[in-house]
């Protein structure tokens, strides 16, 4: 039985395609610091229920720390950590309504323009940090999109 030789050009193209496909699937891992209570088992349902896209165009990215995730580009990503120390009562507490329910957040803005949202009345607490690079093109109203995931931790207190 005679076999036809595979043309060199065709073999090279197939080989190149096999190399390019795995590389295209690689996305950068974003560095993160785990929260003090990141190993809390109550963080698992939160992490598993997070949206894969935030604010309509920020794709979820891998991070290198337990109970963390990020959306957007390295150096300019929204980051989330589960297991942060629950905050005490604050005048900066706001209830954010969404179709998935209300979540109370302590909202802080730095002079540099970074926004920090920390769940209030839930343990473990969840912290979301939004850098100025994101708020330059997005409202922080996407925090409401996290209600379904954060709602996996039952509230014990409310802002009021």
PDB file of N, CA, C and O in Angstrom, residues 37-90:
ATOM      1  N   UNK A  37      -9.310  35.572  56.210  1.00  0.00           N
ATOM      2  CA  UNK A  37     -10.163  34.400  56.392  1.00  0.00           C
ATOM      3  C   UNK A  37     -10.537  33.779  55.041  1.00  0.00           C
ATOM      4  O   UNK A  37     -11.644  33.272  54.864  1.00  0.00           O
ATOM      5  N   UNK A  38      -9.608  33.805  54.097  1.00  0.00           N
ATOM      6  CA  UNK A  38      -9.878  33.298  52.745  1.00  0.00           C
ATOM      7  C   UNK A  38     -10.218  31.810  52.727  1.00  0.00           C
ATOM      8  O   UNK A  38     -10.902  31.337  51.829  1.00  0.00           O
ATOM      9  N   UNK A  39      -9.753  31.065  53.732  1.00  0.00           N
ATOM     10  CA  UNK A  39     -10.021  29.622  53.780  1.00  0.00           C
ATOM     11  C   UNK A  39     -11.397  29.300  54.373  1.00  0.00           C
ATOM     12  O   UNK A  39     -11.773  28.132  54.460  1.00  0.00           O
ATOM     13  N   UNK A  40     -12.162  30.320  54.736  1.00  0.00           N
ATOM     14  CA  UNK A  40     -13.493  30.099  55.289  1.00  0.00           C
ATOM     15  C   UNK A  40     -14.346  29.362  54.257  1.00  0.00           C
ATOM     16  O   UNK A  40     -14.486  29.818  53.122  1.00  0.00           O
ATOM     17  N   UNK A  41     -14.925  28.206  54.624  1.00  0.00           N
ATOM     18  CA  UNK A  41     -15.721  27.447  53.643  1.00  0.00           C
ATOM     19  C   UNK A  41     -16.927  28.212  53.108  1.00  0.00           C
ATOM     20  O   UNK A  41     -17.434  27.896  52.034  1.00  0.00           O
ATOM     21  N   UNK A  42     -17.392  29.236  53.823  1.00  0.00           N
ATOM     22  CA  UNK A  42     -18.525  30.032  53.338  1.00  0.00           C
ATOM     23  C   UNK A  42     -18.150  30.916  52.159  1.00  0.00           C
ATOM     24  O   UNK A  42     -19.027  31.495  51.512  1.00  0.00           O
ATOM     25  N   UNK A  43     -16.843  31.031  51.855  1.00  0.00           N
ATOM     26  CA  UNK A  43     -16.426  31.792  50.671  1.00  0.00           C
ATOM     27  C   UNK A  43     -16.656  30.993  49.386  1.00  0.00           C
ATOM     28  O   UNK A  43     -16.862  31.582  48.319  1.00  0.00           O
ATOM     29  N   UNK A  44     -16.635  29.679  49.473  1.00  0.00           N
ATOM     30  CA  UNK A  44     -16.759  28.848  48.264  1.00  0.00           C
ATOM     31  C   UNK A  44     -18.041  29.129  47.482  1.00  0.00           C
ATOM     32  O   UNK A  44     -17.975  29.356  46.265  1.00  0.00           O
ATOM     33  N   UNK A  45     -19.230  29.141  48.114  1.00  0.00           N
ATOM     34  CA  UNK A  45     -20.438  29.432  47.325  1.00  0.00           C
ATOM     35  C   UNK A  45     -20.435  30.828  46.703  1.00  0.00           C
ATOM     36  O   UNK A  45     -21.005  31.033  45.636  1.00  0.00           O
ATOM     37  N   UNK A  46     -19.804  31.777  47.377  1.00  0.00           N
ATOM     38  CA  UNK A  46     -19.701  33.136  46.828  1.00  0.00           C
ATOM     39  C   UNK A  46     -18.863  33.093  45.553  1.00  0.00           C
ATOM     40  O   UNK A  46     -19.267  33.600  44.498  1.00  0.00           O
ATOM     41  N   UNK A  47     -17.691  32.482  45.648  1.00  0.00           N
ATOM     42  CA  UNK A  47     -16.760  32.456  44.521  1.00  0.00           C
ATOM     43  C   UNK A  47     -17.351  31.716  43.320  1.00  0.00           C
ATOM     44  O   UNK A  47     -17.156  32.116  42.177  1.00  0.00           O
ATOM     45  N   UNK A  48     -18.082  30.653  43.581  1.00  0.00           N
ATOM     46  CA  UNK A  48     -18.653  29.859  42.482  1.00  0.00           C
ATOM     47  C   UNK A  48     -19.813  30.557  41.777  1.00  0.00           C
ATOM     48  O   UNK A  48     -20.121  30.243  40.632  1.00  0.00           O
ATOM     49  N   UNK A  49     -20.446  31.518  42.440  1.00  0.00           N
ATOM     50  CA  UNK A  49     -21.617  32.195  41.860  1.00  0.00           C
ATOM     51  C   UNK A  49     -21.291  33.530  41.204  1.00  0.00           C
ATOM     52  O   UNK A  49     -22.189  34.207  40.712  1.00  0.00           O
ATOM     53  N   UNK A  50     -20.025  33.913  41.173  1.00  0.00           N
ATOM     54  CA  UNK A  50     -19.658  35.213  40.601  1.00  0.00           C
ATOM     55  C   UNK A  50     -19.867  35.251  39.094  1.00  0.00           C
ATOM     56  O   UNK A  50     -19.681  34.231  38.411  1.00  0.00           O
ATOM     57  N   UNK A  51     -20.230  36.412  38.556  1.00  0.00           N
ATOM     58  CA  UNK A  51     -20.417  36.524  37.104  1.00  0.00           C
ATOM     59  C   UNK A  51     -19.087  36.429  36.358  1.00  0.00           C
ATOM     60  O   UNK A  51     -18.046  36.827  36.877  1.00  0.00           O
ATOM     61  N   UNK A  52     -19.127  35.907  35.141  1.00  0.00           N
ATOM     62  CA  UNK A  52     -17.915  35.786  34.319  1.00  0.00           C
ATOM     63  C   UNK A  52     -17.569  37.097  33.616  1.00  0.00           C
ATOM     64  O   UNK A  52     -16.459  37.262  33.136  1.00  0.00           O
ATOM     65  N   UNK A  53     -18.526  38.004  33.573  1.00  0.00           N
ATOM     66  CA  UNK A  53     -18.303  39.335  33.001  1.00  0.00           C
ATOM     67  C   UNK A  53     -18.922  40.348  33.940  1.00  0.00           C
ATOM     68  O   UNK A  53     -20.013  40.134  34.460  1.00  0.00           O
ATOM     69  N   UNK A  54     -18.246  41.458  34.142  1.00  0.00           N
ATOM     70  CA  UNK A  54     -18.744  42.513  35.010  1.00  0.00           C
ATOM     71  C   UNK A  54     -18.847  43.803  34.194  1.00  0.00           C
ATOM     72  O   UNK A  54     -18.022  44.044  33.309  1.00  0.00           O
ATOM     73  N   UNK A  55     -19.853  44.587  34.460  1.00  0.00           N
ATOM     74  CA  UNK A  55     -20.060  45.884  33.788  1.00  0.00           C
ATOM     75  C   UNK A  55     -20.214  45.737  32.278  1.00  0.00           C
ATOM     76  O   UNK A  55     -19.934  46.663  31.532  1.00  0.00           O
ATOM     77  N   UNK A  56     -20.611  44.571  31.834  1.00  0.00           N
ATOM     78  CA  UNK A  56     -20.868  44.341  30.410  1.00  0.00           C
ATOM     79  C   UNK A  56     -19.656  44.036  29.561  1.00  0.00           C
ATOM     80  O   UNK A  56     -19.775  43.395  28.529  1.00  0.00           O
ATOM     81  N   UNK A  57     -18.456  44.479  29.974  1.00  0.00           N
ATOM     82  CA  UNK A  57     -17.293  44.261  29.103  1.00  0.00           C
ATOM     83  C   UNK A  57     -15.991  43.963  29.850  1.00  0.00           C
ATOM     84  O   UNK A  57     -14.923  43.993  29.253  1.00  0.00           O
ATOM     85  N   UNK A  58     -16.072  43.663  31.139  1.00  0.00           N
ATOM     86  CA  UNK A  58     -14.869  43.324  31.898  1.00  0.00           C
ATOM     87  C   UNK A  58     -14.866  41.813  32.144  1.00  0.00           C
ATOM     88  O   UNK A  58     -15.613  41.320  32.999  1.00  0.00           O
ATOM     89  N   UNK A  59     -14.036  41.063  31.409  1.00  0.00           N
ATOM     90  CA  UNK A  59     -14.025  39.605  31.575  1.00  0.00           C
ATOM     91  C   UNK A  59     -13.347  39.192  32.870  1.00  0.00           C
ATOM     92  O   UNK A  59     -12.405  39.842  33.337  1.00  0.00           O
ATOM     93  N   UNK A  60     -13.858  38.099  33.453  1.00  0.00           N
ATOM     94  CA  UNK A  60     -13.251  37.583  34.671  1.00  0.00           C
ATOM     95  C   UNK A  60     -11.873  37.018  34.351  1.00  0.00           C
ATOM     96  O   UNK A  60     -11.662  36.397  33.310  1.00  0.00           O
ATOM     97  N   UNK A  61     -10.934  37.238  35.251  1.00  0.00           N
ATOM     98  CA  UNK A  61      -9.545  36.788  35.087  1.00  0.00           C
ATOM     99  C   UNK A  61      -9.154  35.883  36.245  1.00  0.00           C
ATOM    100  O   UNK A  61      -9.689  35.996  37.347  1.00  0.00           O
ATOM    101  N   UNK A  62      -8.192  35.022  36.000  1.00  0.00           N
ATOM    102  CA  UNK A  62      -7.632  34.193  37.058  1.00  0.00           C
ATOM    103  C   UNK A  62      -6.776  35.056  37.963  1.00  0.00           C
ATOM    104  O   UNK A  62      -6.153  36.021  37.524  1.00  0.00           O
ATOM    105  N   UNK A  63      -6.747  34.686  39.241  1.00  0.00           N
ATOM    106  CA  UNK A  63      -5.878  35.336  40.206  1.00  0.00           C
ATOM    107  C   UNK A  63      -5.000  34.266  40.845  1.00  0.00           C
ATOM    108  O   UNK A  63      -5.238  33.075  40.661  1.00  0.00           O
ATOM    109  N   UNK A  64      -4.017  34.700  41.602  1.00  0.00           N
ATOM    110  CA  UNK A  64      -3.080  33.750  42.189  1.00  0.00           C
ATOM    111  C   UNK A  64      -3.286  33.554  43.685  1.00  0.00           C
ATOM    112  O   UNK A  64      -2.378  33.103  44.376  1.00  0.00           O
ATOM    113  N   UNK A  65      -4.444  33.897  44.219  1.00  0.00           N
ATOM    114  CA  UNK A  65      -4.691  33.776  45.650  1.00  0.00           C
ATOM    115  C   UNK A  65      -6.075  33.186  45.899  1.00  0.00           C
ATOM    116  O   UNK A  65      -7.016  33.417  45.136  1.00  0.00           O
ATOM    117  N   UNK A  66      -6.183  32.440  46.988  1.00  0.00           N
ATOM    118  CA  UNK A  66      -7.429  31.782  47.358  1.00  0.00           C
ATOM    119  C   UNK A  66      -8.530  32.799  47.626  1.00  0.00           C
ATOM    120  O   UNK A  66      -8.285  33.866  48.203  1.00  0.00           O
ATOM    121  N   UNK A  67      -9.746  32.453  47.205  1.00  0.00           N
ATOM    122  CA  UNK A  67     -10.949  33.256  47.448  1.00  0.00           C
ATOM    123  C   UNK A  67     -10.821  34.676  46.894  1.00  0.00           C
ATOM    124  O   UNK A  67     -11.286  35.646  47.500  1.00  0.00           O
ATOM    125  N   UNK A  68     -10.178  34.797  45.735  1.00  0.00           N
ATOM    126  CA  UNK A  68     -10.074  36.083  45.048  1.00  0.00           C
ATOM    127  C   UNK A  68     -10.437  35.887  43.584  1.00  0.00           C
ATOM    128  O   UNK A  68     -10.344  34.782  43.050  1.00  0.00           O
ATOM    129  N   UNK A  69     -10.833  36.965  42.946  1.00  0.00           N
ATOM    130  CA  UNK A  69     -11.010  36.972  41.504  1.00  0.00           C
ATOM    131  C   UNK A  69     -10.852  38.411  41.036  1.00  0.00           C
ATOM    132  O   UNK A  69     -10.746  39.334  41.839  1.00  0.00           O
ATOM    133  N   UNK A  70     -10.836  38.580  39.727  1.00  0.00           N
ATOM    134  CA  UNK A  70     -10.683  39.918  39.151  1.00  0.00           C
ATOM    135  C   UNK A  70     -11.416  39.970  37.820  1.00  0.00           C
ATOM    136  O   UNK A  70     -11.661  38.946  37.186  1.00  0.00           O
ATOM    137  N   UNK A  71     -11.755  41.175  37.421  1.00  0.00           N
ATOM    138  CA  UNK A  71     -12.373  41.428  36.118  1.00  0.00           C
ATOM    139  C   UNK A  71     -11.631  42.584  35.473  1.00  0.00           C
ATOM    140  O   UNK A  71     -11.403  43.614  36.114  1.00  0.00           O
ATOM    141  N   UNK A  72     -11.276  42.426  34.209  1.00  0.00           N
ATOM    142  CA  UNK A  72     -10.598  43.502  33.490  1.00  0.00           C
ATOM    143  C   UNK A  72      -9.173  43.145  33.169  1.00  0.00           C
ATOM    144  O   UNK A  72      -8.812  41.965  33.084  1.00  0.00           O
ATOM    145  N   UNK A  73      -8.358  44.152  32.977  1.00  0.00           N
ATOM    146  CA  UNK A  73      -6.968  43.958  32.553  1.00  0.00           C
ATOM    147  C   UNK A  73      -6.012  44.086  33.729  1.00  0.00           C
ATOM    148  O   UNK A  73      -6.253  44.882  34.644  1.00  0.00           O
ATOM    149  N   UNK A  74      -4.904  43.329  33.692  1.00  0.00           N
ATOM    150  CA  UNK A  74      -3.912  43.467  34.756  1.00  0.00           C
ATOM    151  C   UNK A  74      -3.487  44.933  34.910  1.00  0.00           C
ATOM    152  O   UNK A  74      -3.327  45.643  33.935  1.00  0.00           O
ATOM    153  N   UNK A  75      -3.362  45.361  36.141  1.00  0.00           N
ATOM    154  CA  UNK A  75      -2.982  46.747  36.411  1.00  0.00           C
ATOM    155  C   UNK A  75      -4.157  47.698  36.423  1.00  0.00           C
ATOM    156  O   UNK A  75      -4.030  48.839  36.851  1.00  0.00           O
ATOM    157  N   UNK A  76      -5.314  47.234  35.949  1.00  0.00           N
ATOM    158  CA  UNK A  76      -6.507  48.082  35.906  1.00  0.00           C
ATOM    159  C   UNK A  76      -7.753  47.221  36.073  1.00  0.00           C
ATOM    160  O   UNK A  76      -8.730  47.383  35.363  1.00  0.00           O
ATOM    161  N   UNK A  77      -7.696  46.292  37.015  1.00  0.00           N
ATOM    162  CA  UNK A  77      -8.790  45.336  37.187  1.00  0.00           C
ATOM    163  C   UNK A  77      -9.572  45.590  38.472  1.00  0.00           C
ATOM    164  O   UNK A  77      -9.022  46.034  39.477  1.00  0.00           O
ATOM    165  N   UNK A  78     -10.853  45.275  38.414  1.00  0.00           N
ATOM    166  CA  UNK A  78     -11.683  45.214  39.610  1.00  0.00           C
ATOM    167  C   UNK A  78     -11.272  43.932  40.320  1.00  0.00           C
ATOM    168  O   UNK A  78     -11.189  42.871  39.686  1.00  0.00           O
ATOM    169  N   UNK A  79     -10.988  44.007  41.612  1.00  0.00           N
ATOM    170  CA  UNK A  79     -10.601  42.797  42.349  1.00  0.00           C
ATOM    171  C   UNK A  79     -11.593  42.527  43.474  1.00  0.00           C
ATOM    172  O   UNK A  79     -12.161  43.461  44.060  1.00  0.00           O
ATOM    173  N   UNK A  80     -11.799  41.257  43.755  1.00  0.00           N
ATOM    174  CA  UNK A  80     -12.704  40.826  44.819  1.00  0.00           C
ATOM    175  C   UNK A  80     -11.967  39.851  45.713  1.00  0.00           C
ATOM    176  O   UNK A  80     -11.266  38.964  45.220  1.00  0.00           O
ATOM    177  N   UNK A  81     -12.130  40.032  47.034  1.00  0.00           N
ATOM    178  CA  UNK A  81     -11.562  39.108  48.015  1.00  0.00           C
ATOM    179  C   UNK A  81     -12.664  38.709  48.985  1.00  0.00           C
ATOM    180  O   UNK A  81     -13.377  39.571  49.513  1.00  0.00           O
ATOM    181  N   UNK A  82     -12.800  37.429  49.235  1.00  0.00           N
ATOM    182  CA  UNK A  82     -13.737  36.941  50.242  1.00  0.00           C
ATOM    183  C   UNK A  82     -12.934  36.586  51.483  1.00  0.00           C
ATOM    184  O   UNK A  82     -11.826  36.047  51.383  1.00  0.00           O
ATOM    185  N   UNK A  83     -13.501  36.886  52.654  1.00  0.00           N
ATOM    186  CA  UNK A  83     -12.845  36.552  53.903  1.00  0.00           C
ATOM    187  C   UNK A  83     -12.160  37.717  54.578  1.00  0.00           C
ATOM    188  O   UNK A  83     -11.361  37.524  55.491  1.00  0.00           O
ATOM    189  N   UNK A  84     -12.474  38.948  54.134  1.00  0.00           N
ATOM    190  CA  UNK A  84     -11.885  40.110  54.804  1.00  0.00           C
ATOM    191  C   UNK A  84     -12.572  40.294  56.162  1.00  0.00           C
ATOM    192  O   UNK A  84     -13.672  39.797  56.391  1.00  0.00           O
ATOM    193  N   UNK A  85     -11.923  41.022  57.050  1.00  0.00           N
ATOM    194  CA  UNK A  85     -12.486  41.291  58.370  1.00  0.00           C
ATOM    195  C   UNK A  85     -13.786  42.082  58.216  1.00  0.00           C
ATOM    196  O   UNK A  85     -13.794  43.126  57.544  1.00  0.00           O
ATOM    197  N   UNK A  86     -14.877  41.606  58.800  1.00  0.00           N
ATOM    198  CA  UNK A  86     -16.147  42.332  58.675  1.00  0.00           C
ATOM    199  C   UNK A  86     -16.036  43.725  59.304  1.00  0.00           C
ATOM    200  O   UNK A  86     -15.537  43.875  60.415  1.00  0.00           O
ATOM    201  N   UNK A  87     -16.489  44.743  58.582  1.00  0.00           N
ATOM    202  CA  UNK A  87     -16.411  46.103  59.129  1.00  0.00           C
ATOM    203  C   UNK A  87     -17.499  46.342  60.172  1.00  0.00           C
ATOM    204  O   UNK A  87     -18.540  45.682  60.171  1.00  0.00           O
ATOM    205  N   UNK A  88     -17.238  47.309  61.032  1.00  0.00           N
ATOM    206  CA  UNK A  88     -18.242  47.721  62.005  1.00  0.00           C
ATOM    207  C   UNK A  88     -19.206  48.712  61.382  1.00  0.00           C
ATOM    208  O   UNK A  88     -19.085  49.063  60.206  1.00  0.00           O
ATOM    209  N   UNK A  89     -20.169  49.176  62.168  1.00  0.00           N
ATOM    210  CA  UNK A  89     -21.126  50.165  61.665  1.00  0.00           C
ATOM    211  C   UNK A  89     -20.410  51.409  61.144  1.00  0.00           C
ATOM    212  O   UNK A  89     -19.355  51.789  61.653  1.00  0.00           O
ATOM    213  N   UNK A  90     -20.994  52.019  60.127  1.00  0.00           N
ATOM    214  CA  UNK A  90     -20.375  53.183  59.509  1.00  0.00           C
ATOM    215  C   UNK A  90     -21.430  54.061  58.862  1.00  0.00           C
ATOM    216  O   UNK A  90     -22.437  53.557  58.338  1.00  0.00           O
TER     217      UNK A  90
END
